[in-house]
Coordinates of C-alpha atoms and ligand atoms in Angstrom, one line a residue:
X1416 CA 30.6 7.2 -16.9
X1417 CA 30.3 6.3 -12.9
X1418 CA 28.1 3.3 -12.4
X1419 CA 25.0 3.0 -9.7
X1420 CA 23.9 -0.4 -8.2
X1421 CA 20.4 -0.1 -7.4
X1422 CA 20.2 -3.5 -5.1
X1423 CA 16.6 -3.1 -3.9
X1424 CA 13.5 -2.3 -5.6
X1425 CA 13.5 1.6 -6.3
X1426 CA 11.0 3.7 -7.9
X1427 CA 11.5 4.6 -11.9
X1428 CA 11.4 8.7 -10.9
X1429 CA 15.0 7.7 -8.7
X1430 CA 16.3 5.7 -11.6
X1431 CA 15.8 8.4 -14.1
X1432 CA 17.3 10.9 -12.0
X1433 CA 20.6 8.7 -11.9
X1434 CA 20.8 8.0 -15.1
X1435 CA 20.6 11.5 -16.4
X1436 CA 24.7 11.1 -14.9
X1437 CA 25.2 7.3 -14.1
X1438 CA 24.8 3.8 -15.9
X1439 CA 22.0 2.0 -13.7
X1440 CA 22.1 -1.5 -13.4
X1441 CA 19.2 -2.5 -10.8
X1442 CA 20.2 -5.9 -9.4
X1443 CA 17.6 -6.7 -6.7
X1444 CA 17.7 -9.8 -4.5
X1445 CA 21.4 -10.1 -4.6
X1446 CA 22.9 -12.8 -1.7
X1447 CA 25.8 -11.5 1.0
X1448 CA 28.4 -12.7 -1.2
X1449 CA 27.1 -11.6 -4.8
X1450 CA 27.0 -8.3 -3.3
X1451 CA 30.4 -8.4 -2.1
X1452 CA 31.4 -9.6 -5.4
X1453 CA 29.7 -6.9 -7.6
X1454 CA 30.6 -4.0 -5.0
X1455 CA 34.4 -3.3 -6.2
X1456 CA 32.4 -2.1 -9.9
X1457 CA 30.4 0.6 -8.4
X1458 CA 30.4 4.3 -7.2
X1459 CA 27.3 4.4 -5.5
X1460 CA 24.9 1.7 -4.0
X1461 CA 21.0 3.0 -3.8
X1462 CA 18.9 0.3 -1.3
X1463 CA 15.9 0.3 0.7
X1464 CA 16.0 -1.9 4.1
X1465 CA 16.3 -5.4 1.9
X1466 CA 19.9 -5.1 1.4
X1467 CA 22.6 -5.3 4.6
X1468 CA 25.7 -2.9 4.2
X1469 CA 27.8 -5.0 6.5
X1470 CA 31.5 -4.1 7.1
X1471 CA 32.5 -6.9 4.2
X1472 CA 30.4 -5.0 1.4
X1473 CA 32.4 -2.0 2.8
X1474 CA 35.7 -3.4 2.4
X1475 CA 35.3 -4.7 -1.1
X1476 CA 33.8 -1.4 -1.9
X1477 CA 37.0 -0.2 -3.7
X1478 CA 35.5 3.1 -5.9
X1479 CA 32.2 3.5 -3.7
X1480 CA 31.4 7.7 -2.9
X1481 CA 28.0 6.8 -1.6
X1482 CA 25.5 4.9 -0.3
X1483 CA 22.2 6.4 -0.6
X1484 CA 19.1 4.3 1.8
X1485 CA 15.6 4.9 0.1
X1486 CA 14.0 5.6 3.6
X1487 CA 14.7 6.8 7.3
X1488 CA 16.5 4.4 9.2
X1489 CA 20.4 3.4 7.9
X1490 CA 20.1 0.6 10.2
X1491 CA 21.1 -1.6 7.9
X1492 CA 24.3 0.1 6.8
X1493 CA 26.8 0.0 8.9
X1494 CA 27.9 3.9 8.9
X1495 CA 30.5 3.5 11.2
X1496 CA 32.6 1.4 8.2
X1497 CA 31.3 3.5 5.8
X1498 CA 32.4 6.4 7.4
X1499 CA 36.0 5.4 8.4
X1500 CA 36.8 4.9 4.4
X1501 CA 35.3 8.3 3.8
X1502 CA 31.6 6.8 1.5
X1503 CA 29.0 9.2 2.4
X1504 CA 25.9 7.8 3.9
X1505 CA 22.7 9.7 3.0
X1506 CA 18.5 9.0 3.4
X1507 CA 15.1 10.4 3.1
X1508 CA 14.0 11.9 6.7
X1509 CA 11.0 12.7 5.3
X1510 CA 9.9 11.2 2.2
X1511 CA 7.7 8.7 4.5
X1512 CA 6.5 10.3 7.2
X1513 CA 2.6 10.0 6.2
X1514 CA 2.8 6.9 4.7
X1515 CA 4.3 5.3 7.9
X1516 CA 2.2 7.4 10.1
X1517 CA -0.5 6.6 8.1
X1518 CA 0.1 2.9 8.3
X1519 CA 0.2 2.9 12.5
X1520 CA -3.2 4.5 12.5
X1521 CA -4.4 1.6 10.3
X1522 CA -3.0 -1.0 12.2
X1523 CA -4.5 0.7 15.7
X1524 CA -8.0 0.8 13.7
X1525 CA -7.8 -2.3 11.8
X1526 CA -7.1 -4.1 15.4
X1527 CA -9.9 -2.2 17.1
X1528 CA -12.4 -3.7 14.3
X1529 CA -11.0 -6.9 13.7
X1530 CA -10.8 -5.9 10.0
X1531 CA -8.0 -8.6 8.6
X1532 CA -9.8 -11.5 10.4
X1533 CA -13.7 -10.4 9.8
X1534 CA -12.4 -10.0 5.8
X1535 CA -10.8 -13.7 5.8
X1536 CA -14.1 -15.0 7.1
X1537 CA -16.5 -13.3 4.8
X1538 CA -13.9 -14.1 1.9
X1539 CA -14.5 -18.1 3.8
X1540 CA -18.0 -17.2 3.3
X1541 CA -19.3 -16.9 6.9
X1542 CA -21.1 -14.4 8.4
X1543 CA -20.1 -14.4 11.7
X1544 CA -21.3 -10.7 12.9
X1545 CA -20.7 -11.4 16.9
X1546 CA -17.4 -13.1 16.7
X1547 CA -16.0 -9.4 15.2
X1548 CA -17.2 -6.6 18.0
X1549 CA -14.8 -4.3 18.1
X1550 CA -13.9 -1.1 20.6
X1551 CA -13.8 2.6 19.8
X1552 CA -11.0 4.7 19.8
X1553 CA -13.0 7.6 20.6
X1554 CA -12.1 9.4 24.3
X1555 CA -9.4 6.5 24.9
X1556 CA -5.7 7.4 25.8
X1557 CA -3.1 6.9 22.9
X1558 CA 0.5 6.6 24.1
X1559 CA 3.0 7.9 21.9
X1560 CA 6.6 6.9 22.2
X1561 CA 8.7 9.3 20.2
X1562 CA 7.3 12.3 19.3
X1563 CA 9.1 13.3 16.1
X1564 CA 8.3 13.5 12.5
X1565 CA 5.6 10.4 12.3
X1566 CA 4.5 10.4 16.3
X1567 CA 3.4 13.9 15.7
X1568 CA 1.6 13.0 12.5
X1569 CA -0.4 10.3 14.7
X1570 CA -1.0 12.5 17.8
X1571 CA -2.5 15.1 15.5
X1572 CA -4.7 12.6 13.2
X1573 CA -5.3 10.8 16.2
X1574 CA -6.6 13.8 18.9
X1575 CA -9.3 14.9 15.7
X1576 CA -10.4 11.3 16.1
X1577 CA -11.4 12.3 19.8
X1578 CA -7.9 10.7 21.2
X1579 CA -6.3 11.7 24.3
X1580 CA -2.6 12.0 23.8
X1581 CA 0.0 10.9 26.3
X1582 CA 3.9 11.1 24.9
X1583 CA 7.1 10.0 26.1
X1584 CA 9.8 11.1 24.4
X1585 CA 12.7 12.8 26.5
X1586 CA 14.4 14.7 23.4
X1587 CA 11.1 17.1 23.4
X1588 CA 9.8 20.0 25.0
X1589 CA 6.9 20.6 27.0
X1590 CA 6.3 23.5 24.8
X1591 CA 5.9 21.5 21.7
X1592 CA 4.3 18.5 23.1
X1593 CA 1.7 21.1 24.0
X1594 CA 1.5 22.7 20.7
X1595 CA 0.6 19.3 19.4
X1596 CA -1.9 18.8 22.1
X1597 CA 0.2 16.3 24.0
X1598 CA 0.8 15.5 27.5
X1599 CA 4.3 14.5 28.5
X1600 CA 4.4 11.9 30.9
X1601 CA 7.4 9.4 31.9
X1602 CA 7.2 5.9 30.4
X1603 CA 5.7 4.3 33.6
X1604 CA 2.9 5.9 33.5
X1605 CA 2.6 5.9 29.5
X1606 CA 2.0 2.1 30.3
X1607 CA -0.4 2.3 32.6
X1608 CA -2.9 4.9 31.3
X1609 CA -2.9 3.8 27.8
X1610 CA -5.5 1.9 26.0
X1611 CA -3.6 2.0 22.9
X1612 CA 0.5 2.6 22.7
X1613 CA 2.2 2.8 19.1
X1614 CA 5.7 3.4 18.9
X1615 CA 8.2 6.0 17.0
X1616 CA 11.7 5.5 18.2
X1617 CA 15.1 4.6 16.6
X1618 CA 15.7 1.5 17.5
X1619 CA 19.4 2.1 19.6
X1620 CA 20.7 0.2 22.6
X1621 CA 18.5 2.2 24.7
X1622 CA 15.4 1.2 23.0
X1623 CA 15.7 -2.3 22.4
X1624 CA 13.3 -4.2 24.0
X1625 CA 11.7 -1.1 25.6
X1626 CA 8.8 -3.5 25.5
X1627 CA 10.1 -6.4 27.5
X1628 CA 7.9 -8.5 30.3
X1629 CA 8.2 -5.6 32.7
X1630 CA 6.8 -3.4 30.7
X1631 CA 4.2 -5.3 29.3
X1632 CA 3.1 -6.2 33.0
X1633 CA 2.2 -2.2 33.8
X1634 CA -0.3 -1.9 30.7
X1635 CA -3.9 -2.6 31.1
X1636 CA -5.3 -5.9 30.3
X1637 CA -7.5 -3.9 27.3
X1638 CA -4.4 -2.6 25.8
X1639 CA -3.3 -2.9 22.1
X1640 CA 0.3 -1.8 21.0
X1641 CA 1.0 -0.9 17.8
X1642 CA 5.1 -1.1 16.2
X1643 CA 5.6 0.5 12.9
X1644 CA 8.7 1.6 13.6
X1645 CA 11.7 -1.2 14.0
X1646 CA 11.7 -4.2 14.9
X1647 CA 13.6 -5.6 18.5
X1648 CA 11.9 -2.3 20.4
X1649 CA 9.3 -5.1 21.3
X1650 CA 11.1 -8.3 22.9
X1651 CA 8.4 -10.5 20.4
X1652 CA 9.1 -13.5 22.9
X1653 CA 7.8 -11.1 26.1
X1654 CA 5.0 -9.9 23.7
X1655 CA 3.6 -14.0 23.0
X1656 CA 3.1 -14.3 26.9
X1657 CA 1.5 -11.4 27.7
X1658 CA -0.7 -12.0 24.6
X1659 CA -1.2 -15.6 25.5
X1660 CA -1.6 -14.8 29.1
X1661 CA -4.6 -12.3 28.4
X1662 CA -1.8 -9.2 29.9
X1663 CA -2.6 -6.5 27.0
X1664 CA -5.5 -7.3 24.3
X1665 CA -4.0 -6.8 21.4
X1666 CA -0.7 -5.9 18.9
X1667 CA 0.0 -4.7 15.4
X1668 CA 3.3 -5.6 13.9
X1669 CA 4.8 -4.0 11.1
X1670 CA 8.7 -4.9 11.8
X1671 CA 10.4 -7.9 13.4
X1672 CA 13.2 -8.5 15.5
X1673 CA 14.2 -10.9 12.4
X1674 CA 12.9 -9.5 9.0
X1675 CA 11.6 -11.5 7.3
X1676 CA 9.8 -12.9 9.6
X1677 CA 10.8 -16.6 10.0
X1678 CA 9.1 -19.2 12.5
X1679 CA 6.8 -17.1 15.1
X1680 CA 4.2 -18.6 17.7
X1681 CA 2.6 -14.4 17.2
X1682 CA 1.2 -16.7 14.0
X1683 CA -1.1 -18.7 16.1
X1684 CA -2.9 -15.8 18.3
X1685 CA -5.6 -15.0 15.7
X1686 CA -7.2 -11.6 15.8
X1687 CA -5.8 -9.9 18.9
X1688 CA -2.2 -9.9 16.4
X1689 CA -2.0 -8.1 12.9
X1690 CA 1.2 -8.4 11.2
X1691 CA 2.4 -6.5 8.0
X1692 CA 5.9 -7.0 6.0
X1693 CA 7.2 -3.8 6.4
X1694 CA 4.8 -1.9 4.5
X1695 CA 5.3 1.4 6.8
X1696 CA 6.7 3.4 3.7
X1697 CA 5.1 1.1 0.8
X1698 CA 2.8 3.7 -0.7
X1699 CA 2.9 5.1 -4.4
X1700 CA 3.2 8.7 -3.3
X1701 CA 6.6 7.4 -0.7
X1702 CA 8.5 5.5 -2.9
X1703 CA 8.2 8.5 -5.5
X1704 CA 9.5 10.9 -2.4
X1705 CA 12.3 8.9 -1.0
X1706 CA 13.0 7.1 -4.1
X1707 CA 13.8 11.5 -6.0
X1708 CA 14.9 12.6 -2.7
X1709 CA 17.9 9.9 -2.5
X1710 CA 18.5 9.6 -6.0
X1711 CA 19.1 13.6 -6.3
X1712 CA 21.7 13.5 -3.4
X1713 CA 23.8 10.3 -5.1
X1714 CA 23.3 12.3 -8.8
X1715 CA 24.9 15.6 -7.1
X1716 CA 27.7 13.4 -4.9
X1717 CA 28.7 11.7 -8.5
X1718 CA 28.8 15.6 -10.0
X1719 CA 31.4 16.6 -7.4
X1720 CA 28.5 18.6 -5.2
X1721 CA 28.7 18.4 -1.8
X1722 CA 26.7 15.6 0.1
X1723 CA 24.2 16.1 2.8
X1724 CA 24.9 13.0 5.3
X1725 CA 22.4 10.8 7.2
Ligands
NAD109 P1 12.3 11.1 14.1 O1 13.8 11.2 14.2 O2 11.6 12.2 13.4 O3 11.6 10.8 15.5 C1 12.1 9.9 16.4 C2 11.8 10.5 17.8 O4 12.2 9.5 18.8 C3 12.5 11.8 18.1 O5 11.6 12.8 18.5 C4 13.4 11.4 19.3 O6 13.6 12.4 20.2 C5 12.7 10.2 19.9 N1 13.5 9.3 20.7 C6 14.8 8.9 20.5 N2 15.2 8.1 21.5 C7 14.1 7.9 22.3 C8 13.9 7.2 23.5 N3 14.8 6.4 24.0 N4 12.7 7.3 24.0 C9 11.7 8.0 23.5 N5 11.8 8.8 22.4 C10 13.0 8.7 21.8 O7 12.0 9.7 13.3 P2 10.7 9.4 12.4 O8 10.9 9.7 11.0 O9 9.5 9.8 13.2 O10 10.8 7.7 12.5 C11 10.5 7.0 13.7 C12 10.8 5.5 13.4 O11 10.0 5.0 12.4 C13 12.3 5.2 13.0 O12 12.7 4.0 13.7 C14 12.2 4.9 11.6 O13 13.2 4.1 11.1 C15 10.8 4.2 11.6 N6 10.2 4.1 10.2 C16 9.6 2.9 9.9 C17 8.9 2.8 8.7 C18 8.3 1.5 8.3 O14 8.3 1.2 7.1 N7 7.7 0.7 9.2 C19 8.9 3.9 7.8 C20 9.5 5.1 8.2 C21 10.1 5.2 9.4
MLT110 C1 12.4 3.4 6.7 O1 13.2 3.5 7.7 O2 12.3 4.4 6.0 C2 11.5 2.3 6.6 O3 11.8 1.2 7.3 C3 11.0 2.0 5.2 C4 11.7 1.2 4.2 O4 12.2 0.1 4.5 O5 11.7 1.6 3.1

């Protein structure tokens, strides 16, 4: 019988699924080098974003078919290895769309009404109504960067909240930005109209550290950012200052350019910052989706079925 690794935490409805064809052993919080050292036993390796598929894991990984990420991004596998000894590499496009795109519009709320902080200090027991004022998001400007499966999802929640939406994203037509009520506008002035900005990009050498001091400079001193979508698209060190120096008025941070997040002055800057631990896809219904969806493609790959790659 072939033999799964499951080496981050995976919903029960995936495990079934595999083991209807596979034995299962879930080992979750495995270091670099245990992970090295049980790879050689496996056929496939199931993960969500905890575990790193460096070349090493790859080279150990004598009888491995496939690797199967619980989620969108395989940024964390390194494909290129994978590919070159012929593992397939496949993922979830869409099994958490909502709950990611759902999680940005939180965050853009939750920093528009202080909610984290006004929570902590009733939880203190205070009742400090004038320290928590917030700002609507009604007839303000929403910048979206990347306008694909979760960008959409936000423009279209978003404009039914009253929302003006501006998009950059130079992979899509006029024609649909339109039929999703968007403008299209270049990246300079994205910055500068926006009150709010939340981004949905890959993050790739072209993206990293989109938001970098330059950037952050051209937005409006009442702007709040929101990143749910990797971390490093927002140079965190560029992000402190402007913060710090009054620049933009808030951010909302659900990935970091380290996860987890180690030492980080963003800490100290009270409510203008809300940070999350990667909760974009952390909802029940997801992590049923992704968690079926991956686990059907390593059951038919272990069958002898063709393999739809990432
Ligand atoms: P998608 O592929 O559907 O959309 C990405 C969009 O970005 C595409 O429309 C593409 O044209 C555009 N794009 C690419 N390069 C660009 C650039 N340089 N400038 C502007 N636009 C660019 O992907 P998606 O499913 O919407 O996911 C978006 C991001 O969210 C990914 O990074 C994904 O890994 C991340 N994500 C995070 C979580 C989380 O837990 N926080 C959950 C799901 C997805
Ligand atoms: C993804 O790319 O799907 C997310 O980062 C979510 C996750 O880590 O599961």
């Amino acid at each position: 019988m072939p033999k799964v690794l499951v080496s981050d935490p995976i919903d029960q409805s995936g495990l079934d699924i595999l083991a209807q064809v596979a034995q299962v052993d879930v080992k979750t919080k495995l270091t670099p080098e245990e992970l090295v050292q049980a790879i050689p036993n496996y056929d496939a390796l199931m993960i969500r974003s905890g575990t790193k598929v460096t070349s090493a894991v790859i080279e150990a990984a004598s009888q491995l078919k496939i690797i199967g990420r619980a989620g969108v991004g395989v940024d964390n596998v390194d494909v290129v290895a994978a590919t070159r000894r012929g593992i397939v590499v496949v993922n979830s496009p869409e099994g958490n769309t909502i709950a990611a795109a759902e999680h940005a519009l939180a965050m853009m709320l939750s920093l528009s009404r202080n909610i984290p902080e006004a929570d902590q200090s009733v939880k203190a027991s205070t009742w400090n109504r004038k320290a928590f004022t917030g700002v609507e998001v009604y007839k303000k400007n929403l910048g979206v960067v990347g306008l694909g499966k979760i960008g959409s999802h936000v423009a279209t929640v978003a404009r039914a909240m009253g929302m003006t939406i501006l998009a950059y994203d130079p992979f899509i037509s006029k024609e649909r930005a339109a039929e999703l009520g968007c403008s299209l506008v270049d990246l300079d002035m994205l910055f500068q109209e926006s009150d709010y900005i939340t981004l949905h990009i890959p993050k790739t050498s072209e993206t990293a550290h989109l938001i970098n001091a330059a950037a952050l400079d051209k937005m409006k001193p009442t702007a709040r950012i929101v990143n749910c979508a990797r971390g490093g698209i927002i140079d965190e060190a560029a992000l402190y200052e402007a913060l710090s120096n009054g620049k933009i008025a808030g951010a909302a941070l659900d990935v970091y350019e380290e996860e987890p997040l180690g030492e980080s002055s963003l800490r100290e800057l009270g409510k203008s910052v809300i940070l999350t631990p990667h909760l974009g896809a952390s909802t029940a219904e997801a992590q049923v989706n992704v968690a079926i969806d991956v686990a059907e493609q390593i059951r038919d790959v272990l069958l002898g079925l063709p393999a739809r790659s990432a």
